Coordinates of C-alpha atoms and ligand atoms in Angstrom, one line a residue:
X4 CA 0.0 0.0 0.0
X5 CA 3.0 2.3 1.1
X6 CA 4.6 2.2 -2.3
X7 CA 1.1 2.3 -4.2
X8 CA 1.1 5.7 -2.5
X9 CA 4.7 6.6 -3.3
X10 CA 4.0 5.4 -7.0
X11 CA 0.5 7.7 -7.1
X12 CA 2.5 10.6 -5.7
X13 CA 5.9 10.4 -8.4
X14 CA 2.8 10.1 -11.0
X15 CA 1.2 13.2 -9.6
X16 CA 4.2 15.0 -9.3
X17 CA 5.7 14.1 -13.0
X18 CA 2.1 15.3 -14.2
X19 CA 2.5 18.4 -12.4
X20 CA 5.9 19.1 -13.7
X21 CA 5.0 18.4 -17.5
X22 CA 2.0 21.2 -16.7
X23 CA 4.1 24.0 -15.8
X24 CA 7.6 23.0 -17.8
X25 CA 5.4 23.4 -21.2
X26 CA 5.9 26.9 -20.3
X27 CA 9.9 26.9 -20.5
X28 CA 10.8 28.9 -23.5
X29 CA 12.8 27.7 -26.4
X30 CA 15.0 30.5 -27.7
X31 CA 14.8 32.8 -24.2
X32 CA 17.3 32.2 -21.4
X33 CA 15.7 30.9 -18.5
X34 CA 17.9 28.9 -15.8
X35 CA 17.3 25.1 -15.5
X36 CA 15.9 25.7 -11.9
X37 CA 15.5 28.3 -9.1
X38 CA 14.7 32.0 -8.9
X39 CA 15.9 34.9 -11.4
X40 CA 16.1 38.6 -11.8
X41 CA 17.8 41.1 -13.4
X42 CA 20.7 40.6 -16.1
X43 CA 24.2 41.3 -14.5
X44 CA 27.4 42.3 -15.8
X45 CA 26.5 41.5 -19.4
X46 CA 30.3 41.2 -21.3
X47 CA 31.7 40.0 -24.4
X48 CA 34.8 38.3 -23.8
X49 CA 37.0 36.1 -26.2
X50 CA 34.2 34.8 -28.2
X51 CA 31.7 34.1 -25.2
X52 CA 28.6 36.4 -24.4
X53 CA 28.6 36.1 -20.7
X54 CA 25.3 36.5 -19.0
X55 CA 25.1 36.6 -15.2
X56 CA 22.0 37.4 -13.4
X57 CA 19.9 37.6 -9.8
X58 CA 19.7 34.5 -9.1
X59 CA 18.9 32.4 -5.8
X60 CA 20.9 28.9 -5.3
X61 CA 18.5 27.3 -2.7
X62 CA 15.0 28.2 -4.2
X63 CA 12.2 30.2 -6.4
X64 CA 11.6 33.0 -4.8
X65 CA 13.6 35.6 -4.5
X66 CA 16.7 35.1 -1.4
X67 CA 20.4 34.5 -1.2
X68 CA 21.0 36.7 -3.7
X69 CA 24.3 35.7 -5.8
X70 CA 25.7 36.1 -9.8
X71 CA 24.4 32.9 -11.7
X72 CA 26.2 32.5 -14.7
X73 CA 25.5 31.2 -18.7
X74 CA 27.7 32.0 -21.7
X75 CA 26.6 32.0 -25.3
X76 CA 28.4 32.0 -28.9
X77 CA 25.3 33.7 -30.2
X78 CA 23.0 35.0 -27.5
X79 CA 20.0 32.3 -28.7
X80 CA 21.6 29.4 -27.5
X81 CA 22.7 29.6 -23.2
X82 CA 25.2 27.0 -21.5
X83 CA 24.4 27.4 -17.6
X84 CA 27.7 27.3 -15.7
X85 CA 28.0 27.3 -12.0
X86 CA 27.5 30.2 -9.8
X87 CA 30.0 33.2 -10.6
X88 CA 29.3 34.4 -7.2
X89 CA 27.7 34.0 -4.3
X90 CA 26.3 35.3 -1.3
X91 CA 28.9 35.1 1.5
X92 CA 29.2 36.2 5.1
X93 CA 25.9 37.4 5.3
X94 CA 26.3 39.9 2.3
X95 CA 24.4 39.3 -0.8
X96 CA 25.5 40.3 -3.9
X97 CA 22.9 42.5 -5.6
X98 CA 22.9 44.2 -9.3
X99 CA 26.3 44.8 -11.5
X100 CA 28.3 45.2 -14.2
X101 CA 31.7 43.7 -15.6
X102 CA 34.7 45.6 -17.6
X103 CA 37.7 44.5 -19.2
X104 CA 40.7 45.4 -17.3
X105 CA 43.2 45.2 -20.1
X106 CA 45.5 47.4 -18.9
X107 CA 45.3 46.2 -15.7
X108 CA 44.8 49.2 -14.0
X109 CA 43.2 47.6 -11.1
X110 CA 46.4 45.7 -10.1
X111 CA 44.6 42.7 -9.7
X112 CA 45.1 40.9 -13.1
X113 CA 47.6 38.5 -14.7
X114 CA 49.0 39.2 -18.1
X115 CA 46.7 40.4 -20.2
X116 CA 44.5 41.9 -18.2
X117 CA 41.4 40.4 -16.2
X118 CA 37.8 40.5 -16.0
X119 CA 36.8 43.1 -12.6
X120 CA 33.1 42.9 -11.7
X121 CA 31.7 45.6 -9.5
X122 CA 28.8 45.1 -7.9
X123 CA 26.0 45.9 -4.7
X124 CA 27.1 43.9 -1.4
X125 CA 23.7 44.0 0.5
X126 CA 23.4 43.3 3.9
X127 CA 19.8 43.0 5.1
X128 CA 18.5 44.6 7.9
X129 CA 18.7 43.6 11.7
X130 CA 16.6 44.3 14.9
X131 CA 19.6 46.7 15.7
X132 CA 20.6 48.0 12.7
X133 CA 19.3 49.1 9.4
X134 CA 20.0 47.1 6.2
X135 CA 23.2 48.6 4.2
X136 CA 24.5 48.6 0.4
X137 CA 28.1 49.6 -0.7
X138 CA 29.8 48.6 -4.1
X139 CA 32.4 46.2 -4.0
X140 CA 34.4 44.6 -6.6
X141 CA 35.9 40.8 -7.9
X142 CA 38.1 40.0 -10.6
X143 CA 38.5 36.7 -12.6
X144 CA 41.3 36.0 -14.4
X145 CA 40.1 32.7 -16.3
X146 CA 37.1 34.6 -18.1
X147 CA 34.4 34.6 -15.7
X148 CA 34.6 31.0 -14.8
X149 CA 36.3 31.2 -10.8
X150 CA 35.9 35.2 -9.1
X151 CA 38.4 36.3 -6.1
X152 CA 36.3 39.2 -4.5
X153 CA 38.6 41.9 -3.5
X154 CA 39.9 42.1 0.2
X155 CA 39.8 45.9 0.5
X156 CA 35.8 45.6 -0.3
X157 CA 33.8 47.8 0.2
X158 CA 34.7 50.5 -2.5
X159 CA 32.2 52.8 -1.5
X160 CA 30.5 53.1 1.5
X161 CA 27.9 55.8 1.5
X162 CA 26.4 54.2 4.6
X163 CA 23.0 53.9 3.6
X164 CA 20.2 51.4 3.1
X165 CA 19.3 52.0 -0.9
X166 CA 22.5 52.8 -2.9
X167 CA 22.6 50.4 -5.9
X168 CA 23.2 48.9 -8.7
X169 CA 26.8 50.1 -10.6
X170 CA 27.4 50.4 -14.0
X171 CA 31.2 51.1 -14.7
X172 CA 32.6 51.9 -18.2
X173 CA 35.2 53.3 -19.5
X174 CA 35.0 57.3 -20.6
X175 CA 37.2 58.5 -23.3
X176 CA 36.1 62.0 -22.6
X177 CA 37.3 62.1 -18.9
X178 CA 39.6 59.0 -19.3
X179 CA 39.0 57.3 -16.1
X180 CA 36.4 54.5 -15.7
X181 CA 33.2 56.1 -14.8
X182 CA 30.4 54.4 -12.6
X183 CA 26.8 55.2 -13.0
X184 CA 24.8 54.2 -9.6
X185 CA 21.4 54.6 -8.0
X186 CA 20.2 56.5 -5.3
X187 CA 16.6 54.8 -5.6
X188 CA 14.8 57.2 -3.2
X189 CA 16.1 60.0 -4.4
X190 CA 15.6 59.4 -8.0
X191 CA 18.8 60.6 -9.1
X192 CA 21.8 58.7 -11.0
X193 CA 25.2 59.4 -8.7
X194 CA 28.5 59.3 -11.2
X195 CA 31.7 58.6 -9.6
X196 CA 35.2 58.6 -11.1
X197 CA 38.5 56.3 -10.6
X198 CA 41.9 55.1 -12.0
X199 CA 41.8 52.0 -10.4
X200 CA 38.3 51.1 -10.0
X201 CA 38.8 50.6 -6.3
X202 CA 39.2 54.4 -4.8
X203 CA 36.3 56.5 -6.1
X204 CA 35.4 60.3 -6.3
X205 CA 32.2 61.8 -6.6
X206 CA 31.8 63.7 -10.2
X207 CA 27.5 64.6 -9.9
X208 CA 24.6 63.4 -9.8
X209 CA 21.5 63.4 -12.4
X210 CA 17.9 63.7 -11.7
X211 CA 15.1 63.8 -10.5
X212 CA 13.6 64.0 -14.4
X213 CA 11.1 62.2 -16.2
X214 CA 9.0 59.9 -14.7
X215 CA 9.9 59.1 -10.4
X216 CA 7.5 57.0 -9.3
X217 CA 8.6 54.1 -7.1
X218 CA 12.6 53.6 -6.4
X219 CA 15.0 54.5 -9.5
X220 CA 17.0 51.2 -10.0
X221 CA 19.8 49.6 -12.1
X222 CA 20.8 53.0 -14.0
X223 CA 22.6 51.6 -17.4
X224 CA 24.8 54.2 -19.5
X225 CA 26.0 54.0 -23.2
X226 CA 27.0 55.6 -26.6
X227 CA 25.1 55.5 -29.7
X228 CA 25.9 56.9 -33.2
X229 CA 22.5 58.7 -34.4
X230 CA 21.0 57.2 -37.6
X231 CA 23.7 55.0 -37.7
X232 CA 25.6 57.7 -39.5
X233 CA 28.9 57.5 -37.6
X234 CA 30.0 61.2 -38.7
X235 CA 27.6 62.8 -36.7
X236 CA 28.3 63.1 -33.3
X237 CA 27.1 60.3 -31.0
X238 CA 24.6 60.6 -28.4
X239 CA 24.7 59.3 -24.9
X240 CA 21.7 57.3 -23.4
X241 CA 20.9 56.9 -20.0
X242 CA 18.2 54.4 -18.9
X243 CA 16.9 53.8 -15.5
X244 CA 14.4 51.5 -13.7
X245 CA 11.8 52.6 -11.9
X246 CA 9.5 50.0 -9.4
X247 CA 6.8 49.8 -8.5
X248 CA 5.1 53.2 -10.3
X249 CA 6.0 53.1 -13.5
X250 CA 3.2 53.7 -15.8
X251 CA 2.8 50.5 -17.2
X252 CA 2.5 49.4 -13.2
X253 CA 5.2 47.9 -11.4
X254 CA 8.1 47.9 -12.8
X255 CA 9.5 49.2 -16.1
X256 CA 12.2 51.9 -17.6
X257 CA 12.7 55.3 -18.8
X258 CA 15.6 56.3 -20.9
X259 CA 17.0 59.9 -21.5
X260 CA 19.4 61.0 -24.7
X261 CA 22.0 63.5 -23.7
X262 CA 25.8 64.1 -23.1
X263 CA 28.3 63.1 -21.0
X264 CA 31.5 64.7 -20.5
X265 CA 33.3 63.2 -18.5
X266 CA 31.8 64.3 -15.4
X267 CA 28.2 65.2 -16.0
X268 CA 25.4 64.0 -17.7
X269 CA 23.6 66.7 -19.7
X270 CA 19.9 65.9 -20.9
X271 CA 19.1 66.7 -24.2
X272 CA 14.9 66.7 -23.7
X273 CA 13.1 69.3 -21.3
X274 CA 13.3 67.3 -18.0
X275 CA 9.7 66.6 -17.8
X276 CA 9.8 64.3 -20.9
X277 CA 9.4 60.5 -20.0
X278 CA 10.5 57.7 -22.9
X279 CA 10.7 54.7 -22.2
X280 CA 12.4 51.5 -23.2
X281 CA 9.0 49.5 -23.8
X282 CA 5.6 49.8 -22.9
X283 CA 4.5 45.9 -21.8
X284 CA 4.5 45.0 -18.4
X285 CA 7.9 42.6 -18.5
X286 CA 11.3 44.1 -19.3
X287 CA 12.9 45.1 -16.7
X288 CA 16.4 46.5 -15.4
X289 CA 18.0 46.0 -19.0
X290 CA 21.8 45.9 -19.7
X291 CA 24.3 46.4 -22.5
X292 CA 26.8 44.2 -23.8
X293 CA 30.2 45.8 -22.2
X294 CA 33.3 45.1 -24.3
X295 CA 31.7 43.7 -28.1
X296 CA 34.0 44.1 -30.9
X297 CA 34.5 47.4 -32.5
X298 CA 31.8 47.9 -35.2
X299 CA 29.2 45.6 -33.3
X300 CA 25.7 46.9 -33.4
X301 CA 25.0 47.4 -29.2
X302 CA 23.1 45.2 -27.7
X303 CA 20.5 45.0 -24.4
X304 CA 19.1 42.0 -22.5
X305 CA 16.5 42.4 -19.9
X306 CA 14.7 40.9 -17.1
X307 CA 11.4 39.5 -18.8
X308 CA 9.1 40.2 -15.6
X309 CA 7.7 42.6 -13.8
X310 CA 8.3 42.9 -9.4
X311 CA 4.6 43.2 -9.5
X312 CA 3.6 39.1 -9.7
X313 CA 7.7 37.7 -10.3
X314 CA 7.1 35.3 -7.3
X315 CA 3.8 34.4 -8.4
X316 CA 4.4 33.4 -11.8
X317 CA 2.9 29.8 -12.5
X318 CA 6.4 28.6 -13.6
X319 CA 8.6 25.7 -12.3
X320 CA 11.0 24.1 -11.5
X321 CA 12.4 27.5 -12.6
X322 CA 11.2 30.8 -11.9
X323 CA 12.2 33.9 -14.3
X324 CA 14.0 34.9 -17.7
X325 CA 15.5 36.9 -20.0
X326 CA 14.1 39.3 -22.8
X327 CA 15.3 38.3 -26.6
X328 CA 18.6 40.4 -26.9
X329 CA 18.0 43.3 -29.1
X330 CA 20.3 45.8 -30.8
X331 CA 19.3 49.4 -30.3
X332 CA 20.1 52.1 -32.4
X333 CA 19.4 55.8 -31.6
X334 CA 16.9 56.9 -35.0
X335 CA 15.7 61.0 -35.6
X336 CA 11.8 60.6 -36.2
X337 CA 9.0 63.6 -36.3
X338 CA 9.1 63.8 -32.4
X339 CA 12.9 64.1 -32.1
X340 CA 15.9 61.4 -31.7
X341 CA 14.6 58.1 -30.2
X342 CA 15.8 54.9 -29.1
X343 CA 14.6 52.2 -31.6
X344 CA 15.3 48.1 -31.1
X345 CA 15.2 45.0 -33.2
X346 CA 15.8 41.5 -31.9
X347 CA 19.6 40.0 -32.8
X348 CA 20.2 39.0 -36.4
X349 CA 21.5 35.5 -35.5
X350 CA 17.2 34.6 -34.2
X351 CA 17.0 34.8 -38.4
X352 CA 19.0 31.3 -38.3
X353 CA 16.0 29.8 -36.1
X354 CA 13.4 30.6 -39.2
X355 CA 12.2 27.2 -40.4
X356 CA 8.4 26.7 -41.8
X357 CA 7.3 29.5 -43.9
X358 CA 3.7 30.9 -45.2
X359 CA 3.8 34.4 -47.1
X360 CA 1.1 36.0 -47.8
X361 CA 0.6 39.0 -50.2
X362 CA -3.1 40.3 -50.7
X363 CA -6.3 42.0 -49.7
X364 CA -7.9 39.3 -47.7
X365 CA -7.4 38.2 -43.8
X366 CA -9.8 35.7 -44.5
X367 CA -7.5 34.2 -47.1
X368 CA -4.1 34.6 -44.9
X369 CA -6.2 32.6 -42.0
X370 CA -7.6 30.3 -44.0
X371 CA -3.4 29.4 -45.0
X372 CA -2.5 29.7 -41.2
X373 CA -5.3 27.6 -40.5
X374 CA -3.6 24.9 -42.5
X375 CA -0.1 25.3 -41.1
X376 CA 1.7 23.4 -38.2
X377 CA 3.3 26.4 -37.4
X378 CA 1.3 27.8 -34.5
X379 CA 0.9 24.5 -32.8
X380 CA 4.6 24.9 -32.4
X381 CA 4.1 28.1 -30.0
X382 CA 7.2 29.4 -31.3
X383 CA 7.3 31.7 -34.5
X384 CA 7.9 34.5 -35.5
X385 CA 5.4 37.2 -37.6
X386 CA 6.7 40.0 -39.7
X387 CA 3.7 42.2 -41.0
X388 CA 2.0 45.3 -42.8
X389 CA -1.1 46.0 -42.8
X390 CA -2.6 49.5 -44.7
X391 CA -6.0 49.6 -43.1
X392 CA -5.1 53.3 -42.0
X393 CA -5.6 55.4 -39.3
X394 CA -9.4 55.1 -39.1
X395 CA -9.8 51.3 -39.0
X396 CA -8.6 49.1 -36.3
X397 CA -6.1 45.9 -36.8
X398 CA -5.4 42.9 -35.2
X399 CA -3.2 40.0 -34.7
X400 CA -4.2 37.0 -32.4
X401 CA -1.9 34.6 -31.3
X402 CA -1.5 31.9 -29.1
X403 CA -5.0 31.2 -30.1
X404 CA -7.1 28.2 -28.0
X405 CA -10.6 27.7 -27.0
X406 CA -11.9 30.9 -25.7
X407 CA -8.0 32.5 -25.0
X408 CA -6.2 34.6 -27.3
X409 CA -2.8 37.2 -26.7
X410 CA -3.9 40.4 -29.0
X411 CA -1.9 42.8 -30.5
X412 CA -2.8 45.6 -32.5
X413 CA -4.1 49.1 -33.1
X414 CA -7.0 50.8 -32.0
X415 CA -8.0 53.8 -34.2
X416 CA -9.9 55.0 -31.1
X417 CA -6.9 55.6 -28.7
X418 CA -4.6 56.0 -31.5
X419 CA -2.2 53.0 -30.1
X420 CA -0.4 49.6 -30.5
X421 CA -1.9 47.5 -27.8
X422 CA -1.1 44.2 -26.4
X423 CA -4.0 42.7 -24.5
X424 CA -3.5 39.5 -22.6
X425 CA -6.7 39.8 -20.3
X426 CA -7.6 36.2 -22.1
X427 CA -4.5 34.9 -22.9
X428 CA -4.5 31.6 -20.6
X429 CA -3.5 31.7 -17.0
X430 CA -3.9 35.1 -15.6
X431 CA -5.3 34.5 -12.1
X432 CA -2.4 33.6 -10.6
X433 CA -2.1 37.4 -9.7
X434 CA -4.4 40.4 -10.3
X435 CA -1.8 43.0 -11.8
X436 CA -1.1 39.5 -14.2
X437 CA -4.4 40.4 -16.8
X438 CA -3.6 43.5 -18.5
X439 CA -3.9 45.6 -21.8
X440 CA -0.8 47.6 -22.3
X441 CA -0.6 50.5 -25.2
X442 CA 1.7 52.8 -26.8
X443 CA 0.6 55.8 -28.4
X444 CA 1.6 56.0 -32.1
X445 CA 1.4 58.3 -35.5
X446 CA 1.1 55.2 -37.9
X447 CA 3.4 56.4 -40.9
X448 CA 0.7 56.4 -43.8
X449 CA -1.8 54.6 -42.0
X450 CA 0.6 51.6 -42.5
X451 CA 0.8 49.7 -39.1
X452 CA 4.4 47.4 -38.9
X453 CA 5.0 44.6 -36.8
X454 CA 7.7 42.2 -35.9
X455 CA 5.6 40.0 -33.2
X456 CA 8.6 37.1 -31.6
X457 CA 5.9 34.3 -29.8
X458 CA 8.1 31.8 -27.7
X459 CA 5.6 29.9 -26.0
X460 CA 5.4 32.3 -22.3
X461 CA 5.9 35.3 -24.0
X462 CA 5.0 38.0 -26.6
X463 CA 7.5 40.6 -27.9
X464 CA 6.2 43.2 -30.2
X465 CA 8.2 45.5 -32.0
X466 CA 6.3 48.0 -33.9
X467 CA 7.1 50.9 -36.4
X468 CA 10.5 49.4 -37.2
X469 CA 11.3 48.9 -33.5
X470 CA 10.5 52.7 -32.1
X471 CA 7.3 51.1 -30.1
X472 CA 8.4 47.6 -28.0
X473 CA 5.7 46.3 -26.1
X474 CA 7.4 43.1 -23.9
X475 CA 4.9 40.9 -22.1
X476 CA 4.5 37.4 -20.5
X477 CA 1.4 35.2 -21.3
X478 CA 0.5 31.3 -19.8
X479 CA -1.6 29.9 -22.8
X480 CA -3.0 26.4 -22.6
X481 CA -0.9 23.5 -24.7
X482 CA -3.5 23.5 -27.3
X483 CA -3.2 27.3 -28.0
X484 CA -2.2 26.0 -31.6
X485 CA -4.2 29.1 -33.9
X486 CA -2.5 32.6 -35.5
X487 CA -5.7 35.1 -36.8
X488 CA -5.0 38.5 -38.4
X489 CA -8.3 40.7 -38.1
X490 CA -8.3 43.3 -40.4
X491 CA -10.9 45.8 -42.8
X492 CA -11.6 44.2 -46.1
X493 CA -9.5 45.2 -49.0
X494 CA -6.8 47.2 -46.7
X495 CA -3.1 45.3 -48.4
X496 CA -1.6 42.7 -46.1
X497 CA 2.1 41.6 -46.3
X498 CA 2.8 38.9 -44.2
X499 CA 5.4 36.3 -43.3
X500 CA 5.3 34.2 -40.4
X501 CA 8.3 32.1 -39.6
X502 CA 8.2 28.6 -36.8
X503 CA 11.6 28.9 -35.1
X504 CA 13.0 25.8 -33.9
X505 CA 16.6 24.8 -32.4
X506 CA 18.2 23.2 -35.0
Ligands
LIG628 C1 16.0 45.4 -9.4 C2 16.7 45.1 -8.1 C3 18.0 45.8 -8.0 C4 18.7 45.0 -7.0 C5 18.3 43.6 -7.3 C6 18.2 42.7 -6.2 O1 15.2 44.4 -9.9 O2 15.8 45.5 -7.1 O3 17.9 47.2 -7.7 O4 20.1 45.1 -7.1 O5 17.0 43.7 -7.9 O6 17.9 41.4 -6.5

């Protein structure tokens, strides 16, 4: 009877598993198991993209906080590695970022320089004294794989409860490295300067500007050639996080264009202007590739999730992942410069089954879709025009089942691009989960553009040639197998829609 039970249990559970793996994405990092948050220290070194992130050893929710670690040839495919770095003595180790010491200016590298991480230590709060964050650095010598964190830690002590999240790079323009870091409360971005990255001086301090609700978190600074013309004169971007508040809810992030010279951030937009990096509900504290080879397009990776439901999500034996990595490019439109983003070339090579479609009929594109194995697969790919103008409304569905439906499209009455996931499968897993998100948009021509990336627990829109991103999770059922297009009758359609498999 005892191992009838045991046998009944190990069924239940194996059942149980299969329900909530089906959710693991194909072509996203995700960790094989445990809890994960932001991207960390993001760096291109010696062939490897190396990926660490928040992530907790001992379960799924959030705790322990330490660097896991992945490296990829070409950011589609991840190899987990052991953790880079992990909570020790009591101290956690929070948000970071990772240079290339070449020069070994540090003093803490062999030969040819060494990788020097510099991150939050975070010492949580005790009945008799408040909690406390400082920035602290390690350096690797073998690439990332084994870290030695520095005895003379911390680097800077500030003494208080929220100071967080450094960004370190290296400025021509006041040739020292420079470290962008939060003062969340405040809502301002503190810039310090060293030689050696381990004595720091205060330069300034940006902010409050744009939008302040919640904390300001993992601030991220870098240089981008406008238009891709690279005899103008580049432009500096600084992005911050803010959580909870933003106005998606919960968490998202803001960017600003400007200048830095060396010491000071200037903003290029009237301070009260808000941008932001994407307008779904899931990307989150978003990083750039540190070190890629000279001529590389930049590119950004961020959390997929959002603080407001992370440790509800119905995910296991893993909890959290990645965006697609995008390159962004800084592109003058009607309203002024703005960041723009398209996902990495290489997700091209994942392109298998194919329909195209050229014509004046949704009814007819269905009818092809309707025949096609492709959105069974729940990974695909859709790259579309429609010209129904600015007076009619348009619509993809995807993820399509009995009754549930992801929908992304335009409404002529709000003048948007919307993404609606209020019946996209499992939403009640958290209230803040069902939601519609919008962007407001001038559709060029009354032609409405969409890259839409579909990877089973996630939707990733990039509209109008990547100025509008809308990034959001979604739980559809197994059998979500449909793809729909609802548009006017007669507006021209172009469509292509691509299965993506590992091959
Ligand atoms: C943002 C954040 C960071 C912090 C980390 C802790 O998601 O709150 O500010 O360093 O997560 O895990």
């Amino acid at each position: 009877m005892r191992r009838f039970l045991l046998f009944l249990v190990l069924v239940v559970m194996t059942g149980l598993r299969a329900a909530t793996d089906e959710y693991r994405p194909l072509y996203h990092f995700s960790p094989k198991q445990n809890w994960t948050n932001d991207p960390n220290g993001l760096i291109f070194f010696r062939g490897d993209y190396n990926l660490f992130f928040q992530f907790n050893p001992f379960g799924d929710k959030w705790g322990h906080m330490s660097w896991g670690h992945a490296v990829s040839r070409d950011l589609i495919r991840w190899n987990e590695l052991p953790v880079a770095l992990h909570e020790e003595h009591g101290i956690m180790m929070f948000t970071g970022s990772t240079v290339f010491d070449e020069k070994n200016t540090s003093g803490l590298c062999n030969a040819g320089g060494c990788l020097v991480a510099i991150y939050t230590g975070h010492t949580p709060e005790t009945k008799t004294s408040p909690a406390l964050q400082t920035q602290n650095i390690a350096d690797s010598n073998d690439g990332g794989r084994t870290w030695t964190k520095y005895s003379g830690n911390p680097v800077l002590n500030l003494h208080l409860t929220d100071f967080r999240d450094p960004k370190v790079f290296w400025s021509r323009a006041g040739d020292e490295w420079v470290m962008a870091v939060s003062l969340p409360n405040d809502h301002k971005v503190s810039f310090y300067g060293s030689k050696d990255l381990k004595s720091w001086k205060h330069l300034s301090d940006f902010g409050p500007a744009g939008a302040t609700g919640g904390q300001w978190e993992c601030p991220e600074i870098f240089e981008l050639p406008v238009d891709l013309d690279t005899s103008q004169r580049k432009r500096f971007v600084l992005k911050v996080g803010l959580n909870p508040g933003s106005p998606q809810g919960g968490s998202g992030e803001q960017y600003f264009i400007g200048d830095f010279d060396g010491t000071r951030f200037k903003n290029g937009n009237p301070p009260g202007l808000t941008l932001l990096t994407d307008h779904g509900k899931d990307c989150y504290c978003a990083l750039t590739f540190y070190n890629l080879p000279a001529g590389q397009e930049t590119i950004m990776m961020g959390w997929m999730d959002n603080w407001d439901y992370a440790a509800e999500l119905p995910t296991s034996p893993w909890r959290g992942q990645m965006t697609i990595p995008r390159t962004v490019g800084l592109r003058t439109t009607p309203a002024g410069v703005r960041l723009v983003q398209a996902p990495i070339p290489n997700l091209q090579k994942l392109r298998t089954e194919h329909i195209h479609f050229a014509g004046r009929s949704a009814t007819a594109l269905n009818q092809m879709l309707a025949r096609s194995s492709i959105g069974a697969s729940q990974t695909y790919e859709i790259e579309s025009t429609v010209e129904s103008g600015e007076a009619s409304d348009a619509e993809w569905r995807v993820l399509v089942g009995s009754g549930s439906y992801t929908a992304i499209g335009y409404s002529h009455a709000s003048k948007s691009i919307f993404v609606d996931r209020t019946r996209s499968g499992e939403v009640g897993f958290s209230p803040k989960f069902p939601t519609r998100t919008a962007a407001r948009v001038q559709l060029d021509g009354g032609r409405l553009q969409f890259r839409i990336l579909v990877d089973r627990n996630s939707v990733e829109v990039f509209s109008q040639n990547g100025e509008i991103t809308l990034t959001n999770l979604v739980f559809p059922p197994r059998n979500a197998a449909g793809i729909e297009l609802l548009s006017p009758d007669g507006a021209p359609i172009q469509a292509d829609i691509w299965k993506l498999e590992l091959k």
